[in-house]
Amino acid sequence: GTAGGLSIAMRVTFSLDENLALELMKITGAKTKTEAINKAMAELVRRKKIEKLKSLSGKIHITRPSCADCWL
């Protein structure tokens, strides 16, 4: 993750499906399992943010101010 633009790393131990991890490395072009998992997590977060934005479609209404100088 990032905090104020700095990358924060966390070392963890967990079990992975080896075949799935290798497939993930292949499709992401990652050289390591860590890189592949980080790419996959970033992509999932990106997609969920897009889904959230799409769910707002038609729910946000922006009106223009009555004067041209209001945007300055």
mmCIF file of C-alpha atoms in Angstrom:
data_model
loop_
_atom_site.group_PDB
_atom_site.id
_atom_site.type_symbol
_atom_site.label_atom_id
_atom_site.label_comp_id
_atom_site.label_asym_id
_atom_site.label_seq_id
_atom_site.Cartn_x
_atom_site.Cartn_y
_atom_site.Cartn_z
ATOM 1 C CA GLY A 1 0.000 0.000 0.000
ATOM 2 C CA THR A 2 0.980 3.623 0.065
ATOM 3 C CA ALA A 3 0.961 6.228 2.776
ATOM 4 C CA GLY A 4 1.734 9.759 1.701
ATOM 5 C CA GLY A 5 3.287 8.475 -1.523
ATOM 6 C CA LEU A 6 5.556 5.998 0.278
ATOM 7 C CA SER A 7 5.278 2.295 -0.422
ATOM 8 C CA ILE A 8 4.715 0.139 2.630
ATOM 9 C CA ALA A 9 5.635 -3.548 2.426
ATOM 10 C CA MET A 10 4.358 -6.259 4.726
ATOM 11 C CA ARG A 11 5.820 -9.738 4.990
ATOM 12 C CA VAL A 12 3.202 -12.478 5.365
ATOM 13 C CA THR A 13 3.083 -16.244 5.235
ATOM 14 C CA PHE A 14 0.093 -18.044 3.737
ATOM 15 C CA SER A 15 -0.762 -21.005 1.539
ATOM 16 C CA LEU A 16 -1.280 -20.502 -2.192
ATOM 17 C CA ASP A 17 -2.642 -22.717 -4.910
ATOM 18 C CA GLU A 18 0.665 -23.305 -6.719
ATOM 19 C CA ASN A 19 -0.903 -23.829 -10.158
ATOM 20 C CA LEU A 20 -3.033 -20.708 -9.824
ATOM 21 C CA ALA A 21 -0.018 -18.671 -8.679
ATOM 22 C CA LEU A 22 2.022 -19.872 -11.662
ATOM 23 C CA GLU A 23 -0.847 -19.085 -14.044
ATOM 24 C CA LEU A 24 -1.140 -15.620 -12.485
ATOM 25 C CA MET A 25 2.577 -15.053 -13.004
ATOM 26 C CA LYS A 26 2.240 -16.116 -16.636
ATOM 27 C CA ILE A 27 -0.724 -13.884 -17.491
ATOM 28 C CA THR A 28 0.623 -10.848 -15.623
ATOM 29 C CA GLY A 29 4.178 -11.250 -16.873
ATOM 30 C CA ALA A 30 5.386 -11.128 -13.270
ATOM 31 C CA LYS A 31 8.762 -12.635 -12.456
ATOM 32 C CA THR A 32 7.842 -13.502 -8.864
ATOM 33 C CA LYS A 33 4.743 -14.643 -7.008
ATOM 34 C CA THR A 34 4.915 -11.481 -4.904
ATOM 35 C CA GLU A 35 4.900 -9.289 -8.009
ATOM 36 C CA ALA A 36 2.011 -11.298 -9.501
ATOM 37 C CA ILE A 37 -0.078 -11.033 -6.342
ATOM 38 C CA ASN A 38 0.603 -7.297 -6.033
ATOM 39 C CA LYS A 39 -0.458 -6.793 -9.669
ATOM 40 C CA ALA A 40 -3.610 -8.858 -9.113
ATOM 41 C CA MET A 41 -4.525 -6.952 -5.946
ATOM 42 C CA ALA A 42 -4.008 -3.592 -7.660
ATOM 43 C CA GLU A 43 -6.169 -4.700 -10.599
ATOM 44 C CA LEU A 44 -8.967 -5.925 -8.320
ATOM 45 C CA VAL A 45 -8.955 -2.642 -6.395
ATOM 46 C CA ARG A 46 -9.028 -0.701 -9.698
ATOM 47 C CA ARG A 47 -11.971 -2.744 -10.995
ATOM 48 C CA LYS A 48 -13.945 -2.352 -7.751
ATOM 49 C CA LYS A 49 -13.433 1.425 -7.863
ATOM 50 C CA ILE A 50 -14.716 1.470 -11.443
ATOM 51 C CA GLU A 51 -17.750 -0.614 -10.402
ATOM 52 C CA LYS A 52 -18.480 1.870 -7.619
ATOM 53 C CA LEU A 53 -18.253 4.802 -10.034
ATOM 54 C CA LYS A 54 -20.526 3.024 -12.510
ATOM 55 C CA SER A 55 -23.072 2.404 -9.748
ATOM 56 C CA LEU A 56 -23.298 6.175 -9.276
ATOM 57 C CA SER A 57 -24.399 6.650 -12.882
ATOM 58 C CA GLY A 58 -27.571 8.720 -12.932
ATOM 59 C CA LYS A 59 -27.360 9.425 -9.201
ATOM 60 C CA ILE A 60 -25.104 12.478 -9.380
ATOM 61 C CA HIS A 61 -26.502 15.655 -10.868
ATOM 62 C CA ILE A 62 -24.209 18.586 -11.600
ATOM 63 C CA THR A 63 -25.779 21.943 -12.290
ATOM 64 C CA ARG A 64 -24.033 24.974 -13.679
ATOM 65 C CA PRO A 65 -24.015 28.143 -11.611
ATOM 66 C CA SER A 66 -26.092 31.039 -12.891
ATOM 67 C CA CYS A 67 -23.082 33.344 -13.322
ATOM 68 C CA ALA A 68 -20.074 32.795 -15.600
ATOM 69 C CA ASP A 69 -17.635 34.079 -12.925
ATOM 70 C CA CYS A 70 -18.651 31.450 -10.341
ATOM 71 C CA TRP A 71 -16.100 28.919 -11.665
ATOM 72 C CA LEU A 72 -13.131 31.259 -11.204
#
